[in-house]
Coordinates of C-alpha atoms and ligand atoms in Angstrom, one line a residue:
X1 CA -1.0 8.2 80.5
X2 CA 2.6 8.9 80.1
X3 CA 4.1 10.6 77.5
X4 CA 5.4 7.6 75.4
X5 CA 3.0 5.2 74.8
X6 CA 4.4 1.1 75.0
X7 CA 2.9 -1.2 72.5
X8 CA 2.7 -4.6 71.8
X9 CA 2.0 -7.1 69.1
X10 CA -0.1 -10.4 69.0
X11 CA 0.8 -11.8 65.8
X12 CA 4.0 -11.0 63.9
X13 CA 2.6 -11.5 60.3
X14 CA 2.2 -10.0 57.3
X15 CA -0.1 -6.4 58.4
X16 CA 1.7 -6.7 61.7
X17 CA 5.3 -5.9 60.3
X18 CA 4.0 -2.7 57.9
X19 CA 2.1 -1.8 61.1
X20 CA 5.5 -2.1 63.0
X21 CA 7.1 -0.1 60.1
X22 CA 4.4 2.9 60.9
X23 CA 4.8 2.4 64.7
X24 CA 8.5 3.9 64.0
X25 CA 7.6 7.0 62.7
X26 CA 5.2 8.0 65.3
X27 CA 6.7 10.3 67.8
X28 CA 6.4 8.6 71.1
X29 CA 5.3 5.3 70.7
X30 CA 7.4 2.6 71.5
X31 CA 7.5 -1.2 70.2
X32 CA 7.5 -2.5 74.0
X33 CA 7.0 -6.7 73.0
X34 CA 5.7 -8.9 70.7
X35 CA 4.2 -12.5 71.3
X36 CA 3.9 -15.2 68.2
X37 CA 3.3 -18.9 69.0
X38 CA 6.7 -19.4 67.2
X39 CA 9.7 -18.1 69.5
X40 CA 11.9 -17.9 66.2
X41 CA 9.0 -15.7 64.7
X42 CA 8.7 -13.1 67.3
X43 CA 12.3 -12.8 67.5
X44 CA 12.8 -12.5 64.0
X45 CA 10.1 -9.8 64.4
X46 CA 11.4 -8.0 67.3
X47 CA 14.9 -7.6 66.0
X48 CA 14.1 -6.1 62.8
X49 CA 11.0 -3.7 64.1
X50 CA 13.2 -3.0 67.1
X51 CA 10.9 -4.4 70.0
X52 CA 12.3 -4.3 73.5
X53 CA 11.1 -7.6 74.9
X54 CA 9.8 -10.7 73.1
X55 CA 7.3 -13.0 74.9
X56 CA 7.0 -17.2 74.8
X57 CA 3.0 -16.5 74.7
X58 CA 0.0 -14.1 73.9
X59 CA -0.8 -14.6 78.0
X60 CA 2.7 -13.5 79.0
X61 CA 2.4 -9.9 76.9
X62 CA -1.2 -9.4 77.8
X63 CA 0.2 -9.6 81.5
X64 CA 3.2 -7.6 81.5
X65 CA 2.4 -4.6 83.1
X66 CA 4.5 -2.0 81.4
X67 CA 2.4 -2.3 78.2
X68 CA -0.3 0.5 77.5
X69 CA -1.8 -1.0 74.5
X70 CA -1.9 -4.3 72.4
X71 CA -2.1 -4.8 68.5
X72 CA -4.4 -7.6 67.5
X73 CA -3.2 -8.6 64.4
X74 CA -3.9 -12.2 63.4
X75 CA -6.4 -14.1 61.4
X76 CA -10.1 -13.2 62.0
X77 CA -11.4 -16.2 64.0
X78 CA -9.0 -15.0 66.6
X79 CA -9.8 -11.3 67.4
X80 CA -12.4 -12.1 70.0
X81 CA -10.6 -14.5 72.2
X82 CA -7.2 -12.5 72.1
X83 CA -8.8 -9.1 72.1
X84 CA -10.7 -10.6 75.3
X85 CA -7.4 -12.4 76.9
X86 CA -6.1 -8.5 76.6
X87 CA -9.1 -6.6 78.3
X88 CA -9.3 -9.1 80.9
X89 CA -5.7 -8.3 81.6
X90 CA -6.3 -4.4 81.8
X91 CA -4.6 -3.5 78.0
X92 CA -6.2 -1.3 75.8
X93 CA -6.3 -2.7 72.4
X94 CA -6.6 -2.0 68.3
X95 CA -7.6 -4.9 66.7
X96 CA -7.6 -5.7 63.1
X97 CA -10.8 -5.6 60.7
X98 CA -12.8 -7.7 61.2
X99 CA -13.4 -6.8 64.8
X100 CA -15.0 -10.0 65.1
X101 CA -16.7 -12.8 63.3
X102 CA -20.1 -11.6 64.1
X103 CA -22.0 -8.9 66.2
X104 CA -22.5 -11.2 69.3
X105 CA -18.7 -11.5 69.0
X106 CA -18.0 -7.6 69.1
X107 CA -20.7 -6.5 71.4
X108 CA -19.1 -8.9 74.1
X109 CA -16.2 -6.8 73.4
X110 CA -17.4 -3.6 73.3
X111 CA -19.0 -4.1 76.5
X112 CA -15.7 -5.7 78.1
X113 CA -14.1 -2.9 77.4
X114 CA -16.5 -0.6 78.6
X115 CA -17.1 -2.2 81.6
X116 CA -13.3 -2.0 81.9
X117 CA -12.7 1.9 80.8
X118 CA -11.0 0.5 78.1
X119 CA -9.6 1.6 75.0
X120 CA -10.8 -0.3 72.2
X121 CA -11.2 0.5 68.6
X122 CA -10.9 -1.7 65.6
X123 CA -8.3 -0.8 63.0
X124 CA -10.2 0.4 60.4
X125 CA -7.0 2.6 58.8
X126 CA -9.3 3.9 56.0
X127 CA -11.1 6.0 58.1
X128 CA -7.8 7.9 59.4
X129 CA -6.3 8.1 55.5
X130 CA -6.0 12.0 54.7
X131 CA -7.7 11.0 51.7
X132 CA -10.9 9.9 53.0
X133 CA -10.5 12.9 55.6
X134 CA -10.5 14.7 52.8
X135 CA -13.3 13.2 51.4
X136 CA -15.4 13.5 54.0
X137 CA -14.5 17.4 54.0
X138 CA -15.6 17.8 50.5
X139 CA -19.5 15.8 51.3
X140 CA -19.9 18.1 54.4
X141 CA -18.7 21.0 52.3
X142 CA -21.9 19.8 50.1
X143 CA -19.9 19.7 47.2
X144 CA -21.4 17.3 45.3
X145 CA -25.0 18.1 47.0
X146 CA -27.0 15.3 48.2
X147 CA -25.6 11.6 47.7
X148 CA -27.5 9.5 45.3
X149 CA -25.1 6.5 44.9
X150 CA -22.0 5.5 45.9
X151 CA -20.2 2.7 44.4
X152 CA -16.7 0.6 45.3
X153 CA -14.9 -2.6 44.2
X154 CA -12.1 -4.6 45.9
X155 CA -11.1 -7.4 44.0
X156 CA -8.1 -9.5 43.5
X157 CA -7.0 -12.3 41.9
X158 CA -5.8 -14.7 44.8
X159 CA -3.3 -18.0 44.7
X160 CA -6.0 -20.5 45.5
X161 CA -4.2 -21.7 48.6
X162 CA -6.5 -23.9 50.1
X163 CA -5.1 -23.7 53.8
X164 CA -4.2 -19.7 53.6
X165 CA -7.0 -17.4 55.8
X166 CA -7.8 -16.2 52.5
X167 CA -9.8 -19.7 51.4
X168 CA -9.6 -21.7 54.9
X169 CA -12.8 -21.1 56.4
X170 CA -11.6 -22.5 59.8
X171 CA -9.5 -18.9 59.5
X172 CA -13.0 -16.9 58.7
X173 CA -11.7 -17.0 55.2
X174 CA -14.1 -15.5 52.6
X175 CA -14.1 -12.1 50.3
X176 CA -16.9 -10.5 52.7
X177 CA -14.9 -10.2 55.8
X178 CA -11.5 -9.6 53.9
X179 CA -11.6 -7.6 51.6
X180 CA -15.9 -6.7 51.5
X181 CA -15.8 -5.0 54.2
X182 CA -13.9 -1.7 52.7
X183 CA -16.8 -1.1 50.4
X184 CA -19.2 -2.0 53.2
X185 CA -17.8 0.8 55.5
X186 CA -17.4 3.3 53.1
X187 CA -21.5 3.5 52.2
X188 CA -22.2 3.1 56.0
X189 CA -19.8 6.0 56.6
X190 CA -21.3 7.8 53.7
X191 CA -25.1 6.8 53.8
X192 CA -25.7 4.9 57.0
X193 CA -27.2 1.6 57.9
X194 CA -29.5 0.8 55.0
X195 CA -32.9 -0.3 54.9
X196 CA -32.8 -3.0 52.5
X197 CA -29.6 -5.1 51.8
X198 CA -29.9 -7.6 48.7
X199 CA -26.6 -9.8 48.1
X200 CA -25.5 -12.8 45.7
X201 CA -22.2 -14.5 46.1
X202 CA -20.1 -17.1 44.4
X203 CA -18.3 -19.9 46.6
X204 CA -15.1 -21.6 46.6
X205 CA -15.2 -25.3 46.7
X206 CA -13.9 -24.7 50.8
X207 CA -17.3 -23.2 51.0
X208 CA -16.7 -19.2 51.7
X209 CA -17.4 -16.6 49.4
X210 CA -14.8 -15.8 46.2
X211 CA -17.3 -13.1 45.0
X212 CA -20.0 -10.8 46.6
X213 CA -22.4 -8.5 44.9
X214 CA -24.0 -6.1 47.6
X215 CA -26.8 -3.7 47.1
X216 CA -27.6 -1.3 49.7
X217 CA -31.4 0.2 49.5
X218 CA -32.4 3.3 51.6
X219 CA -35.9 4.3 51.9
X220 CA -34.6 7.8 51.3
X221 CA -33.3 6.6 47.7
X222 CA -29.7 6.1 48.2
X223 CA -28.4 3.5 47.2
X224 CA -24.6 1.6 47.4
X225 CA -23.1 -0.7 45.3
X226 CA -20.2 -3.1 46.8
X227 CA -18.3 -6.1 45.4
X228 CA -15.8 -8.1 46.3
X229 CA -13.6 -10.9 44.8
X230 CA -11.0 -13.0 44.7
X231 CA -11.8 -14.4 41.2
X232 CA -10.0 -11.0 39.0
X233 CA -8.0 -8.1 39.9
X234 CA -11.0 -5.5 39.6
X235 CA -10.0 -1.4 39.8
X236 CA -10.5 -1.0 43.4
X237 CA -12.1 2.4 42.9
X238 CA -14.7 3.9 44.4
X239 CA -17.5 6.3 43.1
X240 CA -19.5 8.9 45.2
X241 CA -22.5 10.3 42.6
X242 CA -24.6 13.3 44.3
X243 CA -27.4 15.9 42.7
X244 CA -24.2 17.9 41.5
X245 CA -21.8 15.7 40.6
X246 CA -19.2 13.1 41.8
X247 CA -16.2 11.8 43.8
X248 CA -13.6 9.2 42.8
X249 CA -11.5 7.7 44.8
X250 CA -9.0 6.6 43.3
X251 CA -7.3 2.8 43.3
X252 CA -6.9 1.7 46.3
X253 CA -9.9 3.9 47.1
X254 CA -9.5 2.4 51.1
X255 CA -6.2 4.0 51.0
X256 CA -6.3 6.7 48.2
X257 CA -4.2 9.3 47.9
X258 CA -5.9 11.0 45.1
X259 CA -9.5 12.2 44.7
X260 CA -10.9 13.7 41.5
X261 CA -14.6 15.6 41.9
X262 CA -15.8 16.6 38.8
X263 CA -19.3 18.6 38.3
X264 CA -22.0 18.4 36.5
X265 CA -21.0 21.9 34.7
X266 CA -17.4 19.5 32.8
X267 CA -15.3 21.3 35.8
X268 CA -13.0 18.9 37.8
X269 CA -10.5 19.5 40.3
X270 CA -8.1 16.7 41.6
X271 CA -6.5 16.4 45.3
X272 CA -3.6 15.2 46.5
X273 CA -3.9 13.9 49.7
X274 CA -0.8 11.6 50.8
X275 CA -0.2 9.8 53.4
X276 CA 2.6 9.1 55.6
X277 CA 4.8 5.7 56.0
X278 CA 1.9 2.5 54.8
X279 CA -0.8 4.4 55.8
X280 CA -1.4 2.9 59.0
X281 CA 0.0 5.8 60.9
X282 CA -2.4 7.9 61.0
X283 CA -4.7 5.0 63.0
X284 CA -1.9 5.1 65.1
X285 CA -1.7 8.7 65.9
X286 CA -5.3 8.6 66.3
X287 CA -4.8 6.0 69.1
X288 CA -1.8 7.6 70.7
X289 CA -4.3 11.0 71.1
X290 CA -7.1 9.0 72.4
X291 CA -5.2 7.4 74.8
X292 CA -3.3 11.0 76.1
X293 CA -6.4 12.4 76.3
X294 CA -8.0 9.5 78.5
X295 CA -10.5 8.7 76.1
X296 CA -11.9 5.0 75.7
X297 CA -13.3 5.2 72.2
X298 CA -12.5 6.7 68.9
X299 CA -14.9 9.4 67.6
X300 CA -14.0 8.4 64.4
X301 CA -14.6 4.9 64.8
X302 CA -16.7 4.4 67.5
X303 CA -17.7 1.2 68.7
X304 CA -21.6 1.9 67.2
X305 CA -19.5 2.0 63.9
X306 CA -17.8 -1.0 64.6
X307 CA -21.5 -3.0 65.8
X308 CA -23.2 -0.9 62.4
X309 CA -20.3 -2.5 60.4
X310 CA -20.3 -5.8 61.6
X311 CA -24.4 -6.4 62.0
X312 CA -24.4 -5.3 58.2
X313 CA -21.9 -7.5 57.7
X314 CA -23.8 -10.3 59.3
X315 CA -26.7 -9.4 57.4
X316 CA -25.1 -10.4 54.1
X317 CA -24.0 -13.1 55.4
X318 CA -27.4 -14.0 56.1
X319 CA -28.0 -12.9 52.1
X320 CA -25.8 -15.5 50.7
X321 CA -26.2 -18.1 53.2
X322 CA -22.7 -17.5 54.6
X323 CA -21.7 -19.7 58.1
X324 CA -18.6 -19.8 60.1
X325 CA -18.3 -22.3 63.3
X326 CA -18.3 -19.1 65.4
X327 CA -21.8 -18.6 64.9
X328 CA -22.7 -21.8 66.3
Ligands
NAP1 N1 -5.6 -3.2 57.8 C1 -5.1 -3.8 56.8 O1 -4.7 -3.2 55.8 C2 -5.0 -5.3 56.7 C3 -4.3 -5.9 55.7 C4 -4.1 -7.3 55.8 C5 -4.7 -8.0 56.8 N2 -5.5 -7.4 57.7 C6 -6.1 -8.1 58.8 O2 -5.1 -8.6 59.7 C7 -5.3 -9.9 60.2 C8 -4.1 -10.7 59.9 O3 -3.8 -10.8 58.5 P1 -2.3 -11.2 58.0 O4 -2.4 -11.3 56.5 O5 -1.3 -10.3 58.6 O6 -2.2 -12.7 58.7 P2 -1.0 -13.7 58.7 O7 0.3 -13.0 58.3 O8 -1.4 -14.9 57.9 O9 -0.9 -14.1 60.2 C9 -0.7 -13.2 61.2 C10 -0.4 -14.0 62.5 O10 -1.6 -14.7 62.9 C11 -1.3 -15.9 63.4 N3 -1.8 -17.0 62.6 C12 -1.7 -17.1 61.3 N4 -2.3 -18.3 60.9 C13 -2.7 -18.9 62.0 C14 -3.3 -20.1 62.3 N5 -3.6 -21.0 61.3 N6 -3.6 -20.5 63.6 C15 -3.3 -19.6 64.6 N7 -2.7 -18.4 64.4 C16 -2.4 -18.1 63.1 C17 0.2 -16.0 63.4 O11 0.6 -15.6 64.7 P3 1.9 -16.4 65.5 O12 3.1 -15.7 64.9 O13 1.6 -16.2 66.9 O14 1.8 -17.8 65.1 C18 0.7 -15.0 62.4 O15 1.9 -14.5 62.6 C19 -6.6 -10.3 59.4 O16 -7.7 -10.3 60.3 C20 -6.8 -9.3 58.3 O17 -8.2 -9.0 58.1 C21 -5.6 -6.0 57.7

């Protein structure tokens, strides 16, 4: 792999231009292209992120060969074909959350990629926060003994836009997938796949979910706690209570910069953990390594976490009776 690494972008939207922001500050990468379906789009894109190329279509970018790696960063109905259309044309790629709409989705993937020697990870950026570094630093340190409960909200009041992927459940609209998904990963990254998953949701009158209640059961005890709404702005914290005391993330907790553990003896200490540009550099540094070093998966987000994440998530979909036409 050479020493700069040539990107480029499949969707100039909204995540993709703070992603393009972060792209910037990492030392070697370079914003090679970006494709939208809209030529005025991309090239509004390109000349304010400073890409070198622009392409008339997803097919032309996947093809060029100069690129090392493409950013998948449109609505979720659309990872799997595009992140497909990329590792058919020999790219690497980081895709958004969710990696896919379901787990026969991202298996066919994973295994694409595989079968390729591809590098393929899904852009999970709370994993790569120093704060949930940190985090995980202070559990294997023991510090708050064994986990007994964790507990995390992410919930916003949205604008009730009936055609935005937020409601539209032709985009795989829906709190689960959105926004769900943060708590989700953070009790599989802190407890594993539970045993038992129990779930109650509320739907919009488009039919997806506008609140999710999730309880995670583990035949060891454990137990998590996630919600997720579009209904009210809710803290998005998260709580981490073990046999000695507990963690808070603070709000956002799925990119906190501040954690306070306090013990069970009134003592408390509070890190600063901050992180650079919007956060999403640090996925891209991770990427930038894994690719120097010839590697085709992410150790800290494998693709098992990905298939954990997204089987889970299909389970509570199963819960609450939630369908998309993908898993037809
Ligand atoms: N990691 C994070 O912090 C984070 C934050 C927000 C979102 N996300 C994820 O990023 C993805 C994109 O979210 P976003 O809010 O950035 O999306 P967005 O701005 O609404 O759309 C991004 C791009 O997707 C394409 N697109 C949008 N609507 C489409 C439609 N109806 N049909 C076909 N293509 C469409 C467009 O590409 P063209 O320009 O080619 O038309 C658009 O530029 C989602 O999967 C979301 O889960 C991640």
């Amino acid at each position: 792999m050479p020493e700069k690494i040539k990107w480029g972008i499949i969707g100039p939207g909204k995540i993709a231009g703070k992603f393009a922001q972060d792209l910037q500050l990492v030392e070697n990468a370079v914003l090679h292209g970006v494709a939208s379906r809209d030529a005025g789009r991309s090239a509004a894109f390109a000349q304010k992120y400073n890409a070198v190329h622009v392409f008339e279509n997803y097919e032309a970018l996947a093809a060029d060969p100069e690129i090392d790696i493409i950013y998948v960063a449109t609505p979720h109905v659309f990872h799997f074909e595009q992140t497909m259309l990329c590792l058919r044309s020999g790219k690497s790629v980081l895709c958004e959350k969710p990696f896919g709409m379901n787990a026969r989705e991202v298996k066919i993937m994973t295994d694409e990629a595989r079968a390729r020697n591809l590098f393929l990870m899904e852009a999970l950026w709370t994993r790569f926060i120093p704060g949930t570094e940190k985090l995980i630093e202070l559990i294997s340190q023991d510090a708050i003994g064994k986990i007994h409960y964790v507990k995390a909200d992410f919930g916003f009041l949205g604008d009730g836009n009936k055609s935005s992927r937020v409601n539209n459940p032709d985009l795989g609209a829906g709190t689960l997938l959105d926004i769900g998904i943060y708590p989700v990963y953070l009790s599989l990254l802190l407890l594993g796949i539970p045993d038992q998953i129990k779930a109650v949701a509320t739907f919009t009158d488009t039919g997806v979910d506008s609140f999710c209640a999730i309880l995670f059961d583990y035949l060891s005890g454990e137990k998590a706690f996630s919600e997720s709404s579009i209904l009210s702005n809710t803290p998005i914290e998260a709580m981490i209570y073990g046999e000695k005391g507990s963690i808070k993330m603070h709000s956002r907790f799925h990119h906190t910069e501040k954690l306070t553990l306090q013990l069970n003896d009134n003592t408390s200490e509070t890190f600063q953990n901050v992180y650079i540009g919007n956060g999403y550099y640090h996925e891209i540094v991770e990427v930038m390594e894994c690719l120097k070093s010839g590697k085709t998966e992410s150790e800290k987000m494998p693709h098992l976490m990905s298939l954990d994440l997204i089987r889970t998530l299909d389970n509570i979909r199963e819960n609450i009776g939630l369908k998309y036409k993908s898993d037809e």
